mmCIF file of C-alpha atoms in Angstrom:
data_model
loop_
_atom_site.group_PDB
_atom_site.id
_atom_site.type_symbol
_atom_site.label_atom_id
_atom_site.label_comp_id
_atom_site.label_asym_id
_atom_site.label_seq_id
_atom_site.Cartn_x
_atom_site.Cartn_y
_atom_site.Cartn_z
ATOM 1 C CA MET A 1 149.303 42.617 169.746
ATOM 2 C CA LEU A 2 147.762 45.012 172.015
ATOM 3 C CA THR A 3 149.523 44.397 175.805
ATOM 4 C CA VAL A 4 146.515 46.667 177.336
ATOM 5 C CA PRO A 5 142.846 45.191 177.489
ATOM 6 C CA VAL A 6 139.779 47.471 177.171
ATOM 7 C CA ARG A 7 137.554 47.149 180.141
ATOM 8 C CA GLN A 8 133.983 48.402 181.533
ATOM 9 C CA LEU A 9 134.484 50.542 184.462
ATOM 10 C CA GLY A 10 132.416 50.799 187.279
ATOM 11 C CA GLU A 11 132.178 52.833 190.115
ATOM 12 C CA SER A 12 135.122 51.762 192.087
ATOM 13 C CA GLU A 13 136.881 53.300 189.387
ATOM 14 C CA ARG A 14 134.875 56.960 189.257
ATOM 15 C CA ARG A 15 138.008 59.429 190.920
ATOM 16 C CA ALA A 16 140.172 58.061 187.663
ATOM 17 C CA VAL A 17 137.747 58.385 185.714
ATOM 18 C CA GLU A 18 136.758 62.052 187.136
ATOM 19 C CA ARG A 19 140.885 62.923 186.575
ATOM 20 C CA LEU A 20 140.474 61.795 183.214
ATOM 21 C CA LEU A 21 137.783 64.421 181.481
ATOM 22 C CA ASP A 22 139.593 67.163 184.274
ATOM 23 C CA LEU A 23 142.543 66.958 181.602
ATOM 24 C CA ASP A 24 140.137 67.817 179.173
ATOM 25 C CA PRO A 25 136.917 69.542 180.044
ATOM 26 C CA TYR A 26 135.228 70.962 176.792
ATOM 27 C CA ALA A 27 135.556 67.778 174.366
ATOM 28 C CA GLY A 28 134.676 65.565 177.403
ATOM 29 C CA ALA A 29 131.967 67.326 178.776
ATOM 30 C CA GLN A 30 129.494 65.067 177.750
ATOM 31 C CA VAL A 31 130.740 62.671 179.655
ATOM 32 C CA ALA A 32 131.865 64.828 182.821
ATOM 33 C CA GLU A 33 128.015 65.917 183.339
ATOM 34 C CA ARG A 34 126.603 62.313 183.438
ATOM 35 C CA VAL A 35 129.586 60.945 185.560
ATOM 36 C CA ALA A 36 128.670 63.838 186.871
ATOM 37 C CA ALA A 37 125.109 62.896 187.597
ATOM 38 C CA ARG A 38 124.597 59.337 187.377
ATOM 39 C CA GLY A 39 128.726 57.670 188.494
ATOM 40 C CA LEU A 40 129.723 54.216 186.313
ATOM 41 C CA ALA A 41 126.944 51.931 187.110
ATOM 42 C CA TRP A 42 125.467 51.763 183.987
ATOM 43 C CA TRP A 43 122.134 50.751 184.577
ATOM 44 C CA ARG A 44 121.609 54.248 185.634
ATOM 45 C CA ALA A 45 124.152 56.061 183.284
ATOM 46 C CA GLU A 46 122.596 54.528 180.612
ATOM 47 C CA GLY A 47 125.406 53.488 178.621
ATOM 48 C CA ARG A 48 128.805 51.922 179.349
ATOM 49 C CA ILE A 49 132.225 53.513 180.193
ATOM 50 C CA LEU A 50 135.352 51.956 178.791
ATOM 51 C CA GLY A 51 138.912 52.229 179.998
ATOM 52 C CA TYR A 52 142.012 51.594 178.422
ATOM 53 C CA GLY A 53 145.629 51.221 181.193
ATOM 54 C CA SER A 54 145.917 49.429 184.727
ATOM 55 C CA ARG A 55 143.852 49.829 186.937
ATOM 56 C CA ARG A 56 147.195 52.104 188.539
ATOM 57 C CA ASN A 57 146.873 54.439 185.433
ATOM 58 C CA LEU A 58 143.794 54.790 183.465
ATOM 59 C CA GLU A 59 144.700 56.481 180.420
ATOM 60 C CA SER A 60 141.596 56.502 177.927
ATOM 61 C CA ILE A 61 138.256 56.576 178.616
ATOM 62 C CA CYS A 62 135.156 55.915 175.825
ATOM 63 C CA TRP A 63 131.659 56.717 176.922
ATOM 64 C CA LEU A 64 129.422 54.243 175.152
ATOM 65 C CA GLY A 65 125.719 55.556 174.642
ATOM 66 C CA GLY A 66 123.080 57.489 172.884
ATOM 67 C CA ASN A 67 126.756 58.583 171.360
ATOM 68 C CA LEU A 68 130.059 56.960 170.963
ATOM 69 C CA THR A 69 132.822 59.473 172.519
ATOM 70 C CA PRO A 70 135.828 58.460 172.620
ATOM 71 C CA VAL A 71 138.149 60.895 175.912
ATOM 72 C CA LEU A 72 141.817 61.134 175.866
ATOM 73 C CA ALA A 73 142.403 57.925 173.312
ATOM 74 C CA SER A 74 146.052 58.131 172.818
ATOM 75 C CA GLU A 75 146.540 55.963 168.687
ATOM 76 C CA SER A 76 146.905 52.501 170.809
ATOM 77 C CA ALA A 77 143.773 53.634 172.954
ATOM 78 C CA VAL A 78 141.432 54.086 169.846
ATOM 79 C CA GLU A 79 143.394 50.930 168.251
ATOM 80 C CA ALA A 80 142.494 49.000 171.562
ATOM 81 C CA PHE A 81 138.265 50.439 171.582
ATOM 82 C CA ALA A 82 137.749 49.467 168.242
ATOM 83 C CA ASP A 83 139.054 46.287 168.203
ATOM 84 C CA GLN A 84 136.074 45.600 171.348
ATOM 85 C CA LEU A 85 133.658 47.651 169.181
ATOM 86 C CA SER A 86 133.820 45.892 166.537
ATOM 87 C CA ALA A 87 132.623 42.129 167.764
ATOM 88 C CA GLU A 88 129.560 44.468 169.387
ATOM 89 C CA GLU A 89 126.585 45.520 167.363
ATOM 90 C CA ARG A 90 126.189 49.894 167.154
ATOM 91 C CA LEU A 91 123.597 51.223 169.127
ATOM 92 C CA CYS A 92 124.807 54.711 168.634
ATOM 93 C CA SER A 93 123.354 57.482 166.773
ATOM 94 C CA SER A 94 126.598 59.111 166.370
ATOM 95 C CA ILE A 95 130.653 59.676 167.308
ATOM 96 C CA VAL A 96 132.113 62.897 167.950
ATOM 97 C CA GLY A 97 134.882 63.877 170.300
ATOM 98 C CA ARG A 98 138.626 65.208 169.021
ATOM 99 C CA ALA A 99 138.881 64.582 165.612
ATOM 100 C CA ASP A 100 141.615 62.483 166.101
ATOM 101 C CA ALA A 101 140.298 59.595 168.535
ATOM 102 C CA VAL A 102 136.622 60.172 166.174
ATOM 103 C CA LEU A 103 138.510 59.493 162.508
ATOM 104 C CA GLY A 104 140.984 57.007 164.100
ATOM 105 C CA LEU A 105 137.619 55.296 165.739
ATOM 106 C CA TRP A 106 135.941 55.386 162.069
ATOM 107 C CA ASP A 107 138.466 54.602 159.929
ATOM 108 C CA ARG A 108 138.234 50.860 161.718
ATOM 109 C CA LEU A 109 135.237 50.510 162.937
ATOM 110 C CA SER A 110 133.337 51.810 159.269
ATOM 111 C CA VAL A 111 134.146 47.580 158.095
ATOM 112 C CA HIS A 112 131.250 46.828 160.352
ATOM 113 C CA TRP A 113 129.446 49.630 160.988
ATOM 114 C CA GLY A 114 129.219 51.721 157.961
ATOM 115 C CA PRO A 115 127.681 53.337 155.860
ATOM 116 C CA ALA A 116 127.642 56.823 157.797
ATOM 117 C CA ARG A 117 124.902 59.475 156.529
ATOM 118 C CA ASP A 118 127.569 61.896 156.796
ATOM 119 C CA VAL A 119 131.226 62.681 158.406
ATOM 120 C CA ARG A 120 131.775 66.361 159.377
ATOM 121 C CA PRO A 121 135.593 65.878 160.284
ATOM 122 C CA ASN A 122 136.589 68.898 161.204
ATOM 123 C CA GLN A 123 134.975 71.153 163.762
ATOM 124 C CA PRO A 124 136.219 73.740 165.902
ATOM 125 C CA LEU A 125 135.784 74.004 169.023
ATOM 126 C CA LEU A 126 135.591 77.243 171.319
ATOM 127 C CA ALA A 127 135.599 78.337 174.378
ATOM 128 C CA THR A 128 135.978 81.786 176.415
ATOM 129 C CA ASP A 129 135.764 82.635 180.129
ATOM 130 C CA ALA A 130 135.459 86.355 179.839
ATOM 131 C CA LEU A 131 132.129 88.116 179.716
ATOM 132 C CA PRO A 132 131.659 89.261 175.749
ATOM 133 C CA ALA A 133 132.779 92.766 174.746
ATOM 134 C CA VAL A 134 129.459 93.051 172.932
ATOM 135 C CA ALA A 135 126.159 93.977 174.399
ATOM 136 C CA PRO A 136 123.744 91.794 175.018
ATOM 137 C CA ASP A 137 120.755 91.771 173.135
ATOM 138 C CA PRO A 138 118.186 93.136 176.429
ATOM 139 C CA ASP A 139 115.064 90.259 175.115
ATOM 140 C CA VAL A 140 117.047 87.208 174.771
ATOM 141 C CA ARG A 141 115.859 85.889 178.111
ATOM 142 C CA ARG A 142 115.519 82.645 179.616
ATOM 143 C CA VAL A 143 112.884 80.142 178.170
ATOM 144 C CA ARG A 144 110.303 79.738 180.865
ATOM 145 C CA GLY A 145 107.920 76.627 181.475
ATOM 146 C CA SER A 146 104.833 77.690 180.559
ATOM 147 C CA GLU A 147 106.305 78.693 176.647
ATOM 148 C CA VAL A 148 107.413 75.253 175.905
ATOM 149 C CA ASP A 149 105.543 75.409 173.689
ATOM 150 C CA ARG A 150 106.263 77.767 171.505
ATOM 151 C CA LEU A 151 110.057 76.971 171.847
ATOM 152 C CA PHE A 152 109.310 73.352 170.644
ATOM 153 C CA PRO A 153 108.429 74.533 166.570
ATOM 154 C CA ALA A 154 111.617 76.202 166.270
ATOM 155 C CA ALA A 155 113.668 73.300 168.342
ATOM 156 C CA VAL A 156 112.399 70.845 165.679
ATOM 157 C CA ALA A 157 113.638 73.550 163.109
ATOM 158 C CA MET A 158 117.400 74.139 164.278
ATOM 159 C CA TYR A 159 117.521 70.077 164.923
ATOM 160 C CA THR A 160 116.551 69.408 161.311
ATOM 161 C CA GLU A 161 118.319 71.644 159.272
ATOM 162 C CA GLU A 162 121.480 70.885 161.904
ATOM 163 C CA VAL A 163 121.225 67.817 161.682
ATOM 164 C CA GLY A 164 119.692 66.887 158.649
ATOM 165 C CA VAL A 165 117.121 64.830 160.029
ATOM 166 C CA SER A 166 113.805 65.211 161.758
ATOM 167 C CA PRO A 167 113.325 64.623 165.422
ATOM 168 C CA LEU A 168 109.695 63.537 165.105
ATOM 169 C CA ALA A 169 110.176 60.497 162.742
ATOM 170 C CA GLU A 170 111.967 58.140 165.483
ATOM 171 C CA ASP A 171 109.044 58.245 168.228
ATOM 172 C CA GLY A 172 106.549 61.425 166.888
ATOM 173 C CA GLY A 173 109.359 63.764 169.050
ATOM 174 C CA ARG A 174 107.905 62.606 172.761
ATOM 175 C CA GLY A 175 111.615 62.204 174.012
ATOM 176 C CA TYR A 176 112.675 65.219 171.928
ATOM 177 C CA ARG A 177 109.895 67.539 173.720
ATOM 178 C CA ARG A 178 110.712 65.855 177.620
ATOM 179 C CA ARG A 179 114.331 67.473 176.500
ATOM 180 C CA VAL A 180 113.834 70.881 175.598
ATOM 181 C CA GLY A 181 111.553 70.603 178.715
ATOM 182 C CA ASP A 182 113.912 69.657 181.072
ATOM 183 C CA LEU A 183 115.924 71.876 179.586
ATOM 184 C CA VAL A 184 113.812 74.727 180.000
ATOM 185 C CA ARG A 185 112.727 73.601 183.589
ATOM 186 C CA ALA A 186 116.390 73.855 184.307
ATOM 187 C CA GLY A 187 117.315 77.198 183.252
ATOM 188 C CA ARG A 188 118.994 76.614 180.144
ATOM 189 C CA ALA A 189 117.020 77.513 177.228
ATOM 190 C CA TYR A 190 117.303 81.061 175.806
ATOM 191 C CA ALA A 191 114.909 82.669 173.372
ATOM 192 C CA ARG A 192 113.844 86.174 171.891
ATOM 193 C CA PHE A 193 110.468 86.135 171.087
ATOM 194 C CA VAL A 194 108.438 89.027 168.777
ATOM 195 C CA ASP A 195 104.540 88.818 168.955
ATOM 196 C CA GLY A 196 104.725 85.179 170.367
ATOM 197 C CA LYS A 197 107.404 83.765 167.809
ATOM 198 C CA VAL A 198 110.890 82.245 168.288
ATOM 199 C CA VAL A 199 113.012 84.219 166.212
ATOM 200 C CA PHE A 200 116.483 82.971 168.191
ATOM 201 C CA LYS A 201 117.362 80.074 170.178
ATOM 202 C CA ALA A 202 120.226 78.300 171.880
ATOM 203 C CA GLU A 203 120.824 76.044 175.184
ATOM 204 C CA LEU A 204 123.028 75.144 177.439
ATOM 205 C CA ALA A 205 122.704 71.349 176.296
ATOM 206 C CA VAL A 206 125.787 70.511 178.644
ATOM 207 C CA VAL A 207 126.747 71.522 182.176
ATOM 208 C CA THR A 208 129.680 70.617 184.463
ATOM 209 C CA ARG A 209 131.407 72.528 186.759
ATOM 210 C CA ARG A 210 134.035 73.345 185.060
ATOM 211 C CA THR A 211 131.410 74.467 181.065
ATOM 212 C CA ALA A 212 129.014 75.506 179.303
ATOM 213 C CA GLN A 213 128.681 73.562 176.469
ATOM 214 C CA VAL A 214 126.273 75.582 173.914
ATOM 215 C CA GLN A 215 123.993 74.195 171.046
ATOM 216 C CA GLY A 216 120.764 74.115 169.221
ATOM 217 C CA VAL A 217 121.857 77.617 168.322
ATOM 218 C CA TRP A 218 119.277 79.175 164.828
ATOM 219 C CA VAL A 219 118.145 82.188 163.727
ATOM 220 C CA ALA A 220 114.977 81.608 162.163
ATOM 221 C CA PRO A 221 115.562 81.815 158.176
ATOM 222 C CA GLU A 222 113.294 85.567 157.806
ATOM 223 C CA TRP A 223 115.492 87.481 160.313
ATOM 224 C CA ARG A 224 119.248 85.827 159.181
ATOM 225 C CA GLY A 225 120.752 88.391 157.767
ATOM 226 C CA ARG A 226 119.592 90.881 160.149
ATOM 227 C CA GLY A 227 122.755 91.451 162.858
ATOM 228 C CA ILE A 228 120.991 89.901 164.899
ATOM 229 C CA ALA A 229 122.568 87.246 166.212
ATOM 230 C CA THR A 230 126.536 88.339 167.489
ATOM 231 C CA ALA A 231 123.332 90.508 170.660
ATOM 232 C CA ALA A 232 121.759 87.694 170.956
ATOM 233 C CA MET A 233 124.584 84.841 171.664
ATOM 234 C CA ALA A 234 126.078 87.751 174.119
ATOM 235 C CA ALA A 235 123.201 87.259 176.276
ATOM 236 C CA VAL A 236 123.540 83.764 176.462
ATOM 237 C CA VAL A 237 126.702 83.955 177.342
ATOM 238 C CA ARG A 238 126.918 87.070 179.788
ATOM 239 C CA ASP A 239 124.703 84.767 181.705
ATOM 240 C CA ALA A 240 126.182 81.236 181.515
ATOM 241 C CA LEU A 241 129.429 83.335 183.154
ATOM 242 C CA GLU A 242 127.297 85.022 185.629
ATOM 243 C CA ARG A 243 125.089 82.539 186.468
ATOM 244 C CA VAL A 244 126.340 78.675 185.475
ATOM 245 C CA ALA A 245 129.558 77.843 185.049
ATOM 246 C CA PRO A 246 133.372 79.292 184.640
ATOM 247 C CA THR A 247 133.834 79.256 181.075
ATOM 248 C CA VAL A 248 131.220 78.682 178.201
ATOM 249 C CA SER A 249 132.122 76.235 175.244
ATOM 250 C CA LEU A 250 130.537 74.814 172.110
ATOM 251 C CA TYR A 251 131.395 73.046 168.649
ATOM 252 C CA VAL A 252 130.682 74.628 165.171
ATOM 253 C CA ASN A 253 130.736 73.244 161.401
ATOM 254 C CA ASP A 254 134.096 74.374 159.709
ATOM 255 C CA PHE A 255 131.845 75.468 157.492
ATOM 256 C CA ASN A 256 129.592 77.591 158.868
ATOM 257 C CA LEU A 257 131.148 80.521 158.503
ATOM 258 C CA PRO A 258 128.520 83.198 159.530
ATOM 259 C CA ALA A 259 128.190 81.448 163.164
ATOM 260 C CA ARG A 260 132.425 81.123 163.530
ATOM 261 C CA ARG A 261 132.101 85.286 163.155
ATOM 262 C CA VAL A 262 129.706 85.632 165.864
ATOM 263 C CA TYR A 263 131.190 83.337 168.210
ATOM 264 C CA GLU A 264 134.513 85.293 167.358
ATOM 265 C CA ARG A 265 133.230 89.051 168.090
ATOM 266 C CA CYS A 266 131.502 86.972 171.494
ATOM 267 C CA GLY A 267 134.897 86.024 172.167
ATOM 268 C CA PHE A 268 135.382 82.868 171.686
ATOM 269 C CA ARG A 269 138.508 80.787 170.719
ATOM 270 C CA PRO A 270 140.093 77.945 169.182
ATOM 271 C CA VAL A 271 140.584 74.901 172.280
ATOM 272 C CA GLY A 272 140.715 72.170 169.866
ATOM 273 C CA THR A 273 139.001 70.354 166.904
ATOM 274 C CA LEU A 274 135.764 67.720 167.513
ATOM 275 C CA ALA A 275 134.833 65.427 164.567
ATOM 276 C CA THR A 276 131.226 63.876 164.626
ATOM 277 C CA VAL A 277 130.307 60.793 162.420
ATOM 278 C CA LEU A 278 125.636 60.450 162.226
ATOM 279 C CA PHE A 279 123.832 57.517 161.410
#
């Protein structure tokens, strides 16, 4: 029998939440960015944070919004979160976080929320705090505000290839286009253009005071196999370390061996394993 109930956390417990997030700065980066920007009030944050543990000793948290993300979730916390969530309708599009917690949640929630469209149980989580030893590609730069229309088709192609569905399907891509535009305006989108066309792209999709998390890495199909990715990623990592955050992190599918080799050459080292359940 569970002795510690799950509760929804409010702004009064923000410091306790931030202390927990500091203990797992890479796997909890997306939650940390949300908390820093909007706090814990659900009407501002566009999501809820559930807590496990006493008010004096918060042990684990779970973000529930567009994604479901457990942070520092022990086995007992996973059981408690799953018990709470199993009574609710699934609204999230994915479960993502440390593999043991995500897979533990899915074991308990699949009967209520299933089936999943895809389960990716082994996604190496990588990070670096050192400038890459390889020379950066001088043609990789931050995307300008006037170039969103050029970047957007590449972003759609990357998303469709990686996630397995088109971001244009739900609302004609309006929400996704806003997201791409926001990243460009924030100086967090990078690309290499050749004859006006994107041949490489990446974004700092999540930025906290502890890390800049790279997502959306993509090379145009006709440019793959030419060896441009390593120097291009080196340019992204160098700019992010010099301008944005003290570390750069990312996660990658275990079966994507070419990408893993690129990241290793750029100085990334394993700091854990994530898992993702996609709906």
